[in-house]
Coordinates of C-alpha atoms and ligand atoms in Angstrom, one line a residue:
M140 CA -187.6 96.2 -187.1
S141 CA -188.7 99.2 -185.1
L142 CA -191.2 101.7 -186.6
N143 CA -190.1 105.0 -188.1
V144 CA -191.6 108.0 -186.2
H145 CA -192.1 111.4 -187.9
F146 CA -193.0 114.7 -186.2
H147 CA -195.4 117.4 -187.4
S148 CA -196.6 120.6 -185.7
Y149 CA -199.9 122.3 -186.5
D150 CA -202.4 124.7 -185.0
A151 CA -205.4 122.6 -185.8
V152 CA -205.8 119.0 -186.7
I153 CA -209.1 117.6 -188.0
V154 CA -209.5 113.8 -187.9
G155 CA -211.9 112.7 -190.6
A156 CA -212.8 114.0 -194.0
G157 CA -216.5 113.2 -194.2
G158 CA -219.1 116.0 -194.2
A159 CA -218.3 117.1 -190.7
G160 CA -214.5 117.1 -191.1
L161 CA -214.6 118.9 -194.4
R162 CA -217.1 121.5 -193.3
A163 CA -214.9 122.2 -190.3
A164 CA -211.8 122.4 -192.5
I165 CA -213.4 125.1 -194.6
E166 CA -213.9 127.2 -191.5
V167 CA -210.4 126.7 -190.1
S168 CA -208.2 126.7 -193.2
G169 CA -206.9 130.1 -194.0
K170 CA -207.1 131.1 -190.3
C171 CA -204.4 128.9 -189.0
R172 CA -202.1 126.0 -190.0
T173 CA -204.4 123.1 -190.4
A174 CA -204.1 119.4 -191.3
V175 CA -206.9 117.0 -192.1
L176 CA -206.0 113.4 -191.4
T177 CA -208.2 110.7 -192.9
K178 CA -207.9 106.9 -193.0
L179 CA -209.8 106.9 -196.3
Y180 CA -209.5 109.2 -199.3
P181 CA -211.9 112.0 -198.4
T182 CA -214.4 111.3 -201.2
R183 CA -214.8 107.7 -199.9
S184 CA -216.1 108.8 -196.6
H185 CA -219.5 107.4 -195.6
T186 CA -221.2 110.8 -196.1
G187 CA -220.9 110.0 -199.8
A188 CA -223.3 107.1 -199.3
A189 CA -226.1 109.2 -197.9
Q190 CA -229.1 109.1 -200.1
G191 CA -232.3 110.8 -199.1
G192 CA -231.6 114.4 -198.2
M193 CA -230.9 117.2 -195.7
C194 CA -233.7 119.1 -194.1
A195 CA -234.3 122.7 -193.6
A196 CA -237.5 124.7 -193.2
L197 CA -236.9 126.6 -196.5
A198 CA -240.7 126.6 -197.2
N199 CA -239.9 126.3 -200.9
V200 CA -242.8 124.1 -201.8
E201 CA -245.2 124.5 -198.8
E202 CA -245.5 126.5 -195.6
D203 CA -242.9 125.7 -193.0
Y204 CA -241.0 127.2 -190.1
W205 CA -237.8 126.3 -188.3
E206 CA -239.9 126.1 -185.1
W207 CA -242.0 123.3 -186.6
H208 CA -238.7 121.5 -187.5
A209 CA -237.5 121.9 -183.9
F210 CA -240.8 120.6 -182.5
D211 CA -240.5 117.5 -184.8
T212 CA -236.9 116.9 -183.8
V213 CA -237.7 117.2 -180.1
K214 CA -240.7 114.8 -180.4
G215 CA -238.7 112.5 -182.7
S216 CA -235.9 112.4 -180.1
D217 CA -238.5 111.0 -177.6
Y218 CA -237.7 114.0 -175.4
L219 CA -234.0 113.1 -174.9
G220 CA -232.7 115.8 -177.2
D221 CA -231.4 119.1 -175.7
Q222 CA -233.8 121.8 -176.9
P223 CA -231.4 124.8 -177.0
A224 CA -229.1 122.7 -179.3
I225 CA -232.0 121.6 -181.4
D226 CA -233.2 125.2 -181.8
I227 CA -229.7 126.2 -183.0
M228 CA -229.6 123.3 -185.5
C229 CA -233.0 124.0 -187.0
Q230 CA -232.5 127.8 -187.2
E231 CA -229.0 127.4 -188.8
A232 CA -230.3 124.7 -191.2
I233 CA -231.6 127.3 -193.6
D234 CA -228.3 129.1 -193.9
A235 CA -226.4 125.8 -194.1
V236 CA -228.4 124.7 -197.2
I237 CA -227.9 128.1 -198.9
D238 CA -224.2 127.9 -198.0
L239 CA -224.0 124.5 -199.8
E240 CA -225.9 125.9 -202.8
H241 CA -223.4 128.8 -203.0
F242 CA -220.6 126.3 -202.8
G243 CA -222.0 124.8 -206.0
L244 CA -224.1 121.9 -204.9
A245 CA -226.5 120.8 -207.6
F246 CA -229.7 120.2 -205.7
S247 CA -232.8 118.8 -207.4
R248 CA -235.0 121.7 -208.4
T249 CA -238.7 122.6 -208.6
P250 CA -240.0 123.7 -212.1
Q251 CA -239.6 127.3 -210.9
G252 CA -235.9 126.6 -210.2
K253 CA -236.0 126.6 -206.4
I254 CA -234.4 123.9 -204.4
D255 CA -237.0 121.1 -204.3
Q256 CA -238.1 119.5 -201.1
R257 CA -239.6 116.1 -200.2
R258 CA -241.2 114.3 -197.3
F259 CA -239.3 112.3 -194.7
G260 CA -240.2 110.3 -191.6
G261 CA -241.3 112.4 -188.5
H262 CA -241.2 115.8 -190.3
T263 CA -244.6 117.4 -190.1
R264 CA -246.5 120.6 -190.6
N265 CA -247.9 122.5 -187.7
H266 CA -246.8 120.2 -184.9
G267 CA -247.9 116.8 -186.3
E268 CA -250.9 117.6 -188.6
A269 CA -249.5 115.9 -191.7
P270 CA -246.2 115.1 -193.4
V271 CA -244.4 118.2 -194.7
R272 CA -241.9 118.6 -197.6
R273 CA -238.7 119.7 -195.7
S274 CA -235.9 117.6 -197.1
C275 CA -233.6 119.2 -199.7
Y276 CA -232.1 116.5 -202.0
A277 CA -230.1 115.7 -205.1
A278 CA -232.0 112.7 -206.4
D279 CA -231.0 109.8 -204.0
R280 CA -227.4 110.9 -204.0
T281 CA -227.5 113.9 -201.6
G282 CA -224.6 112.8 -199.5
H283 CA -222.4 112.2 -202.5
M284 CA -223.1 115.7 -203.7
I285 CA -222.4 117.2 -200.3
L286 CA -219.1 115.4 -200.0
Q287 CA -217.9 116.3 -203.5
T288 CA -218.9 119.9 -203.1
L289 CA -217.2 120.3 -199.7
Y290 CA -214.1 118.5 -201.0
Q291 CA -213.9 120.8 -204.0
Q292 CA -214.1 123.8 -201.6
C293 CA -211.3 122.3 -199.5
V294 CA -209.1 121.8 -202.6
A295 CA -209.8 125.4 -203.7
R296 CA -208.6 126.5 -200.2
D297 CA -205.4 124.4 -200.3
V298 CA -206.4 122.4 -197.3
N299 CA -203.6 120.2 -196.2
F300 CA -204.7 116.5 -196.4
F301 CA -202.9 113.5 -195.0
N302 CA -204.8 110.8 -196.8
E303 CA -204.7 107.2 -195.6
F304 CA -203.4 108.3 -192.2
Q305 CA -205.2 106.4 -189.5
V306 CA -205.3 108.0 -186.0
F307 CA -204.5 105.5 -183.3
D308 CA -204.2 107.7 -180.2
V309 CA -204.8 111.2 -178.8
I310 CA -202.2 113.2 -176.9
F311 CA -202.9 115.3 -173.8
E312 CA -200.6 117.5 -171.7
G313 CA -200.7 119.1 -168.3
E314 CA -202.6 118.1 -165.1
G315 CA -205.9 119.1 -163.5
T316 CA -207.4 122.3 -164.8
E317 CA -204.3 122.8 -167.0
R318 CA -204.9 119.6 -168.9
R319 CA -205.5 120.1 -172.6
C320 CA -205.5 118.2 -175.8
A321 CA -202.1 118.4 -177.5
G322 CA -202.3 116.4 -180.7
V323 CA -202.7 112.9 -182.1
V324 CA -200.7 109.9 -183.2
A325 CA -201.4 108.5 -186.7
Y326 CA -200.3 105.4 -188.6
E327 CA -199.5 105.8 -192.3
L328 CA -201.2 103.0 -194.1
A329 CA -198.9 103.0 -197.2
T330 CA -195.6 102.7 -195.2
G331 CA -196.5 101.6 -191.6
D332 CA -194.7 104.7 -190.3
L333 CA -196.0 106.5 -187.2
H334 CA -196.6 110.3 -187.2
V335 CA -196.9 112.5 -184.1
F336 CA -199.0 115.5 -184.9
A337 CA -198.5 118.2 -182.1
S338 CA -201.4 120.5 -182.3
K339 CA -203.2 123.2 -180.2
G340 CA -206.6 122.0 -181.3
V341 CA -207.9 118.6 -182.5
L342 CA -211.4 118.0 -183.9
F343 CA -212.6 114.4 -184.2
A344 CA -215.1 113.8 -187.1
T345 CA -214.6 110.1 -187.6
G346 CA -218.3 109.1 -188.2
G347 CA -220.2 106.1 -186.8
F348 CA -219.7 102.6 -185.6
G349 CA -222.4 100.5 -187.2
K350 CA -219.9 97.7 -187.9
M351 CA -220.6 96.3 -184.5
F352 CA -223.8 94.8 -186.0
R353 CA -224.1 92.1 -188.6
I354 CA -227.0 93.6 -190.6
S355 CA -225.8 97.2 -191.1
S356 CA -226.1 100.0 -193.6
N357 CA -222.7 101.2 -192.6
A358 CA -219.5 101.0 -194.6
H359 CA -216.7 98.6 -193.4
T360 CA -214.7 101.5 -192.2
L361 CA -217.3 102.7 -189.6
T362 CA -215.6 101.3 -186.6
G363 CA -215.9 104.2 -184.1
D364 CA -212.2 105.0 -184.0
G365 CA -212.6 108.6 -182.7
P366 CA -214.9 107.7 -179.8
G367 CA -212.9 104.5 -179.2
V368 CA -209.6 106.3 -178.8
L369 CA -211.1 108.8 -176.4
F370 CA -213.0 106.1 -174.4
Q371 CA -209.7 104.2 -174.1
N372 CA -208.1 107.4 -172.8
G373 CA -210.6 107.8 -170.0
L374 CA -213.0 110.2 -171.6
P375 CA -216.8 109.5 -171.2
M376 CA -219.2 108.6 -174.0
E377 CA -222.8 109.9 -174.0
D378 CA -226.0 107.9 -174.7
L379 CA -224.3 104.9 -176.3
E380 CA -227.5 102.7 -175.8
F381 CA -229.4 104.8 -178.3
Y382 CA -228.5 103.2 -181.6
Q383 CA -230.8 103.6 -184.6
F384 CA -232.1 100.9 -186.8
H385 CA -233.3 102.1 -190.2
P386 CA -236.5 100.3 -191.2
T387 CA -235.6 99.6 -194.9
G388 CA -232.4 97.7 -195.3
I389 CA -232.2 95.2 -198.2
Y390 CA -233.2 91.8 -196.7
G391 CA -230.2 89.7 -195.6
L392 CA -227.7 92.4 -196.6
G393 CA -228.6 95.6 -194.7
I394 CA -227.8 97.8 -197.7
L395 CA -229.9 101.0 -197.2
L396 CA -233.0 101.9 -199.2
T397 CA -233.6 105.5 -198.4
E398 CA -236.7 106.7 -196.5
G399 CA -237.0 109.1 -199.4
A400 CA -238.6 106.1 -201.2
R401 CA -241.5 106.4 -198.7
G402 CA -241.2 110.2 -199.0
E403 CA -241.9 109.7 -202.7
G404 CA -245.0 107.6 -201.9
G405 CA -243.6 104.1 -201.2
I406 CA -245.6 101.8 -198.9
L407 CA -244.6 99.1 -196.4
R408 CA -246.6 95.9 -196.6
N409 CA -246.5 92.7 -194.6
G410 CA -246.7 89.2 -195.9
L411 CA -250.4 89.4 -196.2
G412 CA -250.2 92.6 -198.3
E413 CA -251.5 94.8 -195.5
R414 CA -250.3 98.4 -195.1
F415 CA -249.5 97.8 -191.4
M416 CA -248.3 101.3 -190.6
E417 CA -251.9 102.5 -190.9
R418 CA -252.5 100.8 -187.6
V419 CA -249.4 102.1 -185.9
A420 CA -249.4 105.7 -187.1
P421 CA -252.8 106.6 -188.5
T422 CA -251.8 110.2 -189.4
V423 CA -248.4 109.9 -191.0
K424 CA -248.4 106.1 -191.7
D425 CA -245.2 105.0 -193.5
L426 CA -243.6 108.3 -192.6
A427 CA -243.5 107.7 -188.9
P428 CA -240.1 108.1 -187.2
R429 CA -237.6 105.2 -187.7
D430 CA -237.8 103.8 -184.2
M431 CA -241.6 103.3 -184.5
V432 CA -241.4 101.8 -188.0
S433 CA -238.6 99.4 -187.2
R434 CA -240.5 98.2 -184.1
A435 CA -243.7 97.8 -186.2
I436 CA -241.8 95.6 -188.7
H437 CA -240.3 93.6 -185.8
A438 CA -243.9 93.1 -184.5
E439 CA -245.3 92.0 -187.9
I440 CA -242.5 89.4 -188.2
K441 CA -242.8 88.2 -184.6
E442 CA -246.6 87.8 -184.9
G443 CA -246.3 85.7 -188.0
R444 CA -247.2 88.2 -190.7
G445 CA -243.8 88.4 -192.3
A446 CA -243.2 87.5 -195.9
G447 CA -241.0 84.8 -197.5
P448 CA -240.3 81.2 -196.7
D449 CA -239.2 82.0 -193.1
K450 CA -241.7 84.9 -192.8
D451 CA -238.8 87.1 -191.6
Y452 CA -239.1 90.2 -193.8
V453 CA -241.7 92.7 -195.0
Y454 CA -242.0 94.6 -198.3
L455 CA -241.2 98.1 -199.5
D456 CA -243.7 98.6 -202.3
L457 CA -242.9 101.1 -205.1
T458 CA -244.9 99.4 -207.8
H459 CA -247.7 102.0 -207.8
L460 CA -245.3 104.9 -208.4
P461 CA -245.0 106.3 -211.9
P462 CA -241.8 104.7 -213.5
E463 CA -240.5 108.2 -214.5
Q464 CA -240.7 109.3 -210.9
I465 CA -238.7 106.3 -209.8
D466 CA -236.1 107.0 -212.5
A467 CA -235.8 110.7 -211.7
K468 CA -236.0 110.6 -207.9
L469 CA -234.7 107.1 -206.8
P470 CA -232.3 106.0 -209.5
D471 CA -229.5 104.7 -207.2
I472 CA -231.5 102.6 -204.7
T473 CA -233.6 100.9 -207.4
G474 CA -230.3 100.0 -209.1
F475 CA -229.1 98.4 -205.8
V476 CA -232.3 96.3 -205.7
R477 CA -231.7 95.1 -209.3
T478 CA -228.1 94.3 -208.6
Y479 CA -228.4 92.6 -205.2
L480 CA -231.8 91.0 -205.3
G481 CA -232.4 90.6 -209.1
I482 CA -235.8 92.2 -208.7
E483 CA -237.4 95.0 -210.8
P484 CA -238.7 97.4 -208.2
K485 CA -241.1 99.0 -210.7
K486 CA -242.9 95.6 -210.9
D487 CA -242.2 93.8 -207.7
P488 CA -242.2 94.8 -204.0
I489 CA -238.8 94.7 -202.3
P490 CA -237.9 92.4 -199.3
I491 CA -236.6 94.6 -196.5
Q492 CA -235.7 94.3 -192.8
P493 CA -234.4 96.9 -190.3
T494 CA -230.7 97.6 -190.5
A495 CA -228.2 99.1 -188.0
H496 CA -227.8 102.6 -189.2
Y497 CA -226.9 105.5 -186.9
A498 CA -225.3 106.2 -183.5
M499 CA -227.2 108.8 -181.7
G500 CA -224.7 108.7 -178.9
G501 CA -220.9 109.3 -179.0
I502 CA -218.4 111.9 -177.8
P503 CA -220.3 114.4 -175.6
T504 CA -220.0 118.0 -176.8
N505 CA -221.6 121.4 -176.3
V506 CA -223.1 123.4 -179.1
N507 CA -219.7 124.7 -180.2
A508 CA -218.5 121.1 -180.7
E509 CA -216.2 121.5 -177.6
V510 CA -215.8 118.1 -176.0
V511 CA -217.2 117.9 -172.4
I512 CA -215.7 115.4 -170.0
D513 CA -218.3 115.2 -167.2
T514 CA -221.9 115.7 -166.4
N515 CA -221.1 119.3 -165.3
N516 CA -220.2 120.1 -168.9
T517 CA -216.6 120.8 -168.1
V518 CA -214.8 121.4 -171.4
M519 CA -211.5 119.7 -172.3
P520 CA -209.5 122.6 -173.8
G521 CA -208.4 122.0 -177.4
L522 CA -210.6 119.0 -178.0
Y523 CA -213.6 119.1 -180.4
A524 CA -215.9 116.6 -182.0
A525 CA -218.6 116.9 -184.7
G526 CA -220.7 114.8 -186.9
E527 CA -221.9 111.2 -186.2
C528 CA -219.1 110.5 -183.7
A529 CA -220.3 113.4 -181.5
C530 CA -223.4 113.7 -179.2
V531 CA -224.5 117.3 -178.9
S532 CA -227.3 116.0 -178.2
V533 CA -229.7 117.1 -181.0
H534 CA -231.0 113.6 -181.8
G535 CA -231.7 112.4 -178.3
A536 CA -233.1 108.8 -178.3
N537 CA -234.0 108.8 -182.0
R538 CA -232.7 110.8 -185.0
L539 CA -235.1 112.0 -187.7
G540 CA -234.1 111.2 -191.2
T541 CA -232.2 114.0 -193.0
N542 CA -231.2 115.5 -189.6
S543 CA -227.7 114.0 -189.8
L544 CA -226.5 115.6 -193.0
L545 CA -227.8 118.7 -191.4
D546 CA -226.0 118.1 -188.1
I547 CA -222.6 117.4 -189.8
V548 CA -222.8 120.7 -191.7
V549 CA -224.1 122.9 -188.9
F550 CA -221.8 121.5 -186.1
G551 CA -218.8 121.0 -188.4
R552 CA -219.0 124.7 -189.2
R553 CA -219.5 125.7 -185.5
G554 CA -216.7 123.4 -184.4
G555 CA -214.3 124.8 -187.0
R556 CA -215.1 128.3 -186.0
A557 CA -214.7 127.6 -182.3
M558 CA -211.4 125.8 -182.8
A559 CA -209.9 128.5 -185.0
E560 CA -210.7 131.1 -182.3
Y561 CA -209.3 128.9 -179.5
V562 CA -206.0 128.1 -181.2
S563 CA -205.3 131.8 -181.8
S564 CA -205.3 132.4 -178.1
V565 CA -203.0 129.6 -176.8
G566 CA -199.4 128.6 -177.1
H567 CA -198.0 125.4 -178.7
P568 CA -198.0 122.2 -176.8
D569 CA -194.8 120.6 -175.6
V570 CA -195.0 117.3 -177.5
T571 CA -192.2 115.1 -178.7
K572 CA -191.8 111.9 -180.8
A573 CA -192.1 110.0 -177.5
A574 CA -195.8 110.5 -177.7
A575 CA -195.9 107.6 -180.2
D576 CA -194.3 105.1 -177.7
K577 CA -197.6 103.7 -176.5
V578 CA -198.9 103.1 -180.0
R579 CA -195.6 101.7 -181.2
D580 CA -195.4 99.2 -178.3
H581 CA -199.0 98.1 -179.0
I582 CA -198.3 97.5 -182.7
E583 CA -195.1 95.6 -181.9
R584 CA -197.0 93.5 -179.4
L585 CA -199.7 92.7 -181.9
K586 CA -197.2 91.7 -184.6
S587 CA -195.2 89.4 -182.3
S588 CA -198.2 87.8 -180.5
K589 CA -198.5 84.1 -180.9
G590 CA -201.9 84.0 -179.3
G591 CA -203.8 82.5 -182.2
E592 CA -207.2 84.4 -181.8
K593 CA -208.3 85.9 -185.2
V594 CA -209.7 89.3 -185.7
A595 CA -212.4 88.2 -188.2
E596 CA -213.7 85.5 -185.9
L597 CA -214.1 87.8 -183.0
R598 CA -215.7 90.5 -185.1
T599 CA -218.2 88.1 -186.5
A600 CA -219.1 86.9 -183.0
L601 CA -219.6 90.5 -181.8
Q602 CA -221.8 91.4 -184.8
E603 CA -223.9 88.3 -184.4
T604 CA -224.6 88.9 -180.7
M605 CA -225.3 92.6 -181.2
T606 CA -227.7 92.0 -184.0
R607 CA -229.5 89.2 -182.1
N608 CA -229.5 90.7 -178.6
A609 CA -229.0 94.5 -178.6
S610 CA -230.9 95.8 -181.6
V611 CA -234.5 96.9 -182.3
V612 CA -236.0 95.1 -179.2
R613 CA -234.0 94.3 -176.0
T614 CA -234.7 92.5 -172.7
E615 CA -232.5 92.0 -169.6
E616 CA -232.0 88.5 -170.7
S617 CA -230.9 89.4 -174.3
L618 CA -228.6 92.1 -173.0
K619 CA -227.0 89.8 -170.4
E620 CA -226.3 87.3 -173.2
A621 CA -224.7 90.1 -175.3
K622 CA -222.6 91.3 -172.3
A623 CA -221.4 87.7 -171.6
T624 CA -220.3 87.3 -175.2
I625 CA -218.6 90.7 -175.2
D626 CA -216.7 89.9 -172.0
D627 CA -215.5 86.7 -173.5
L628 CA -214.5 88.4 -176.7
R629 CA -212.6 91.1 -174.8
K630 CA -210.6 88.3 -173.0
R631 CA -209.9 86.5 -176.3
Y632 CA -208.8 89.8 -177.8
E633 CA -205.8 89.8 -175.4
S634 CA -204.5 86.7 -177.4
I635 CA -205.1 88.1 -180.8
S636 CA -202.4 87.6 -183.4
I637 CA -202.1 88.8 -186.9
D638 CA -200.7 87.0 -189.9
D639 CA -199.4 90.0 -191.9
K640 CA -196.2 91.2 -190.2
G641 CA -195.5 93.7 -193.0
S642 CA -195.7 97.5 -193.0
V643 CA -197.5 98.2 -196.4
F644 CA -201.3 98.4 -196.2
N645 CA -201.5 96.0 -193.3
S646 CA -205.2 95.7 -192.9
D647 CA -204.7 92.8 -190.5
L648 CA -203.2 95.3 -188.1
T649 CA -205.6 98.2 -188.6
E650 CA -208.6 95.9 -188.3
A651 CA -207.3 94.5 -185.0
L652 CA -207.2 98.1 -183.7
E653 CA -210.6 98.9 -185.1
L654 CA -212.0 95.8 -183.4
S655 CA -210.8 97.0 -180.0
H656 CA -212.9 100.1 -180.5
L657 CA -216.0 98.2 -181.6
L658 CA -215.7 95.9 -178.6
D659 CA -215.3 98.8 -176.1
L660 CA -218.2 100.8 -177.6
A661 CA -220.4 97.7 -177.8
N662 CA -219.7 97.1 -174.1
G663 CA -220.6 100.7 -173.3
L664 CA -223.8 100.4 -175.3
V665 CA -224.9 97.2 -173.6
V666 CA -224.0 98.3 -170.0
G667 CA -226.0 101.5 -170.7
A668 CA -228.9 99.6 -172.1
M669 CA -229.0 97.1 -169.2
A670 CA -229.2 100.0 -166.7
R671 CA -231.9 102.0 -168.6
Q672 CA -235.1 100.3 -167.4
E673 CA -237.5 102.1 -169.7
S674 CA -238.3 102.3 -173.4
R675 CA -237.4 105.5 -175.2
G676 CA -236.8 106.1 -178.9
A677 CA -234.5 103.5 -180.3
H678 CA -233.9 101.9 -176.9
W679 CA -236.9 99.5 -176.5
R680 CA -237.0 97.1 -173.6
D681 CA -239.7 94.5 -173.9
D682 CA -239.5 94.1 -170.1
F683 CA -239.9 97.8 -169.5
P684 CA -242.1 98.9 -172.4
V685 CA -242.9 102.4 -171.1
R686 CA -241.1 105.7 -171.2
D687 CA -240.3 106.9 -167.6
D688 CA -239.8 110.6 -167.7
V689 CA -239.5 110.9 -163.9
K690 CA -236.6 108.6 -163.6
W691 CA -235.0 108.5 -167.0
M692 CA -235.3 111.8 -168.8
K693 CA -231.5 112.0 -168.6
H694 CA -228.4 111.4 -170.6
T695 CA -226.1 108.5 -169.8
F696 CA -222.4 109.1 -169.4
A697 CA -220.3 105.9 -169.7
H698 CA -216.8 105.8 -168.3
Q699 CA -214.3 103.1 -169.0
D700 CA -211.5 102.5 -166.5
A701 CA -208.0 101.1 -167.2
E702 CA -209.2 97.5 -166.8
G703 CA -212.0 98.1 -169.3
N704 CA -214.9 98.2 -166.8
V705 CA -217.7 100.6 -167.5
T706 CA -219.4 102.8 -164.9
L707 CA -222.3 105.1 -165.6
D708 CA -223.5 108.5 -164.4
Y709 CA -226.2 110.8 -165.7
K710 CA -226.9 114.3 -166.8
D711 CA -230.3 116.0 -167.0
V712 CA -231.8 116.7 -170.4
V713 CA -231.9 120.5 -171.2
G714 CA -235.5 121.3 -171.7
G715 CA -237.2 124.1 -173.6
K716 CA -240.7 125.1 -174.7
Y717 CA -241.9 121.6 -175.6
Q718 CA -243.0 119.5 -172.7
P719 CA -242.9 115.7 -173.1
M720 CA -246.1 114.3 -174.5
E721 CA -247.2 110.9 -175.6
R722 CA -245.7 110.2 -179.0
K723 CA -248.6 109.7 -181.5
Y724 CA -248.2 110.1 -185.2
Ligands
FAD152 C1 -226.2 104.4 -196.5 C2 -226.4 105.7 -195.7 C3 -227.3 106.6 -196.1 C4 -227.6 107.8 -195.3 N1 -228.5 108.7 -195.7 C5 -228.6 109.8 -195.0 C6 -229.5 110.9 -195.5 O1 -230.1 110.8 -196.6 N2 -229.7 112.0 -194.7 C7 -229.0 112.1 -193.5 O2 -229.2 113.1 -192.9 N3 -228.2 111.2 -193.1 C8 -228.0 110.0 -193.8 N4 -227.1 109.1 -193.3 C9 -226.3 109.4 -192.1 C10 -225.2 110.3 -192.5 O3 -224.8 110.1 -193.8 C11 -224.0 110.2 -191.6 O4 -224.3 110.2 -190.3 C12 -223.0 111.3 -191.8 O5 -222.7 111.4 -193.2 C13 -221.7 111.1 -191.1 O6 -220.8 112.1 -191.5 P1 -219.4 112.3 -190.7 O7 -218.7 113.4 -191.4 O8 -219.7 112.4 -189.2 O9 -218.6 110.9 -190.9 P2 -218.2 110.1 -192.2 O10 -218.8 110.7 -193.5 O11 -218.5 108.7 -191.9 O12 -216.7 110.3 -192.3 C14 -215.8 109.8 -191.4 C15 -214.4 110.2 -191.7 O13 -213.5 109.8 -190.6 C16 -212.3 109.3 -191.1 N5 -211.8 108.4 -190.1 C17 -212.5 107.4 -189.4 N6 -211.6 106.9 -188.5 C18 -210.4 107.5 -188.6 C19 -209.1 107.4 -188.0 N7 -208.9 106.5 -187.1 N8 -208.1 108.1 -188.5 C20 -208.3 109.0 -189.5 N9 -209.5 109.2 -190.1 C21 -210.5 108.4 -189.7 C22 -212.8 108.6 -192.4 O14 -211.7 108.4 -193.3 C23 -213.8 109.5 -193.0 O15 -213.2 110.5 -193.7 C24 -226.9 107.9 -194.1 C25 -225.9 107.0 -193.7 C26 -225.7 105.8 -194.4 C27 -224.8 104.8 -193.9

């Protein structure tokens, strides 16, 4: 039975209803005809899982300046972040928090009634002197509060949501310099129908792709659909090799325990009970940036100082904190520990290990969230990206905690504004239902395939190899092993078949398409990581353990051709007033 195809026409389409998509929608709605497409109900987006906070130099509890925040972000990025973009983010942070407060977000407060702030990794006073209180928070549910607040604002503005519509393709029209984005093709999960959305502007805000790793803090839905669709359509991806591992995932599961736990005074200890971060980062200790802490944990375990029967984890120790502080400031994560480990965190230290967490790389954009398609920063008219799926780049080689909730709000807002302005100046694209042909053929091929390869098996094999070979520490050998497995899985993917041939909530089908994105992006990550013969931020090569600013202070652009092969080229980092230094904390 052939699929039904419906047609819609809008000025602006936003793909994704997490923090970035909703913040953009607030800017665009009211100015032009806007649709927000989301594969999840908006309030189930991963932004709602964010715990620890969103930073801004409000100076509510101690002296602070946006310039200090910018310095920390540049240093935290291991000098791969673009400084003009970082300046914009840190300056606009203050306004962005106030905006959220005016939207009704119930932040945790100081006794005087101001927005309270707490410490987070890599955020310091006066260029590294000591940890500073910069993160605004709502207990350990900050993302939940941001998502609910933004969603309420969208409802108040009558934003047009298409919930459980999963975008499978992007539409372009015109050739050469006339080429522009012209809409998307979406699949309606409840019916299996296809929908062509013709639109003058499209903003991708589809979040991360942490599901390519086995131990991951990311939700099952974080499969890189936005970057994946664009990569498959020949657009480049930036800095894919920089993938962040958060130091404190629950051992064996990867569920996140916020860095806010260390911000509140939590301590990391090895199997011997030693506070090993004192050795690695004597000034800020447990509040060093995530790349350094994850590597330090890896080293403790490798050198035999891990805890447990296999000595393969370390502890997050909260037992010295006052119980009332734990209840007030960290209620959710301590609940997770009780539920998943059966441990009382007020009495016992918590087994943790680094967990795949955040994609620094993604769809290359400029500071107005316009997608750029080459290393000369050529803009693709009508195409925008914001949030975790985008790479501005403000996080460079390593993101600081609390800078992502900030990024999604700041660049969601900028992207929304830029798109609203653009669509008011151009005509409607010439798109018909035929734009859905490619997706329809693909779906019909998948449904009729008798190949016998199973999505779940391939995905598990991908996650295993990525966690073993392309995570906190990499070598040429480990990356070659990952690459060989990915090549094999991509071949096997050709013979994938699905059991569910139906059209109602066919997760067999959607997971098959999601897996294709994970495979492509993992391939881009590994190819980029093999080429980058240095160690910078989250990309640590045991065989090249030094940062090489002469050769490698540049962004990677990965391109995928029609056969799925990846080639690389590079773009210089945009500097500013901070010169690269040795990263001591
Ligand atoms: C457990 C956890 C805790 C975190 N804590 C913090 C923190 O305290 N501070 C901080 O700064 N950062 C934190 N982060 C990171 C931060 O939360 C995320 O990077 C950020 O929220 C991403 O927001 P987003 O809007 O880009 O994407 P998301 O919130 O992930 O939303 C993605 C949206 O895209 C939609 N979508 C995806 N694919 C498709 C498709 N094909 N078609 C249609 N729609 C699609 C989804 O439905 C969803 O609405 C945390 C992350 C995790 C996982």
